PDB file of C-alpha atoms in Angstrom:
ATOM      1  CA  MET A   1       0.125   0.007   0.126  1.00  0.00           C
ATOM      2  CA  GLN A   2       2.849   2.629   0.319  1.00  0.00           C
ATOM      3  CA  ASP A   3       4.120   2.330  -3.046  1.00  0.00           C
ATOM      4  CA  ILE A   4       0.564   3.211  -4.489  1.00  0.00           C
ATOM      5  CA  VAL A   5       0.255   5.806  -2.049  1.00  0.00           C
ATOM      6  CA  SER A   6       4.125   6.777  -3.369  1.00  0.00           C
ATOM      7  CA  LEU A   7       3.028   6.887  -6.503  1.00  0.00           C
ATOM      8  CA  CYS A   8       0.183   8.714  -6.032  1.00  0.00           C
ATOM      9  CA  ASP A   9       2.399  12.070  -4.255  1.00  0.00           C
ATOM     10  CA  THR A  10       4.834  11.559  -7.954  1.00  0.00           C
ATOM     11  CA  PRO A  11       2.245  12.962 -10.649  1.00  0.00           C
ATOM     12  CA  SER A  12       5.253  13.220 -13.172  1.00  0.00           C
ATOM     13  CA  TYR A  13       6.358   9.006 -12.822  1.00  0.00           C
ATOM     14  CA  PHE A  14       2.424   8.952 -13.664  1.00  0.00           C
ATOM     15  CA  TYR A  15       2.300  11.104 -16.611  1.00  0.00           C
ATOM     16  CA  ASN A  16       5.798   9.539 -17.423  1.00  0.00           C
ATOM     17  CA  ASN A  17       4.595   6.132 -18.090  1.00  0.00           C
ATOM     18  CA  LEU A  18       0.859   7.532 -19.393  1.00  0.00           C
ATOM     19  CA  SER A  19       3.552   9.402 -22.125  1.00  0.00           C
ATOM     20  CA  ARG A  20       5.275   5.757 -23.321  1.00  0.00           C
ATOM     21  CA  VAL A  21       2.163   4.208 -23.205  1.00  0.00           C
ATOM     22  CA  LEU A  22       0.956   6.459 -25.238  1.00  0.00           C
ATOM     23  CA  ASN A  23       3.619   6.403 -27.771  1.00  0.00           C
ATOM     24  CA  LEU A  24       3.694   3.266 -27.653  1.00  0.00           C
ATOM     25  CA  TYR A  25       0.065   3.012 -28.892  1.00  0.00           C
ATOM     26  CA  VAL A  26       0.570   5.732 -31.544  1.00  0.00           C
ATOM     27  CA  PHE A  27       3.240   3.473 -33.207  1.00  0.00           C
ATOM     28  CA  ILE A  28       1.679   0.240 -32.816  1.00  0.00           C
ATOM     29  CA  PHE A  29      -1.706   2.215 -34.571  1.00  0.00           C
ATOM     30  CA  VAL A  30       0.806   3.847 -37.119  1.00  0.00           C
ATOM     31  CA  SER A  31       2.507   0.561 -38.224  1.00  0.00           C
ATOM     32  CA  SER A  32      -0.456  -1.562 -38.383  1.00  0.00           C
ATOM     33  CA  ALA A  33      -1.718   1.331 -40.787  1.00  0.00           C
ATOM     34  CA  THR A  34       0.815   0.748 -43.241  1.00  0.00           C
ATOM     35  CA  THR A  35       0.673  -2.391 -42.863  1.00  0.00           C
ATOM     36  CA  LYS A  36      -2.910  -2.218 -44.069  1.00  0.00           C
ATOM     37  CA  LEU A  37      -2.095   0.341 -46.728  1.00  0.00           C
ATOM     38  CA  SER A  38       1.098  -1.374 -48.219  1.00  0.00           C
ATOM     39  CA  GLN A  39      -0.990  -4.687 -48.533  1.00  0.00           C
ATOM     40  CA  LYS A  40      -3.854  -2.877 -50.940  1.00  0.00           C
TER      41      LYS A  40
END
């Protein structure tokens, strides 16, 4: 429980992970879209 509280106390850590996940999602979306376009 202490880890969760400390994580909530550091919003910068949360935003860093969030941006990392969003970048990964965008990368996967773009790569899949390019694959679909190249298959046509």
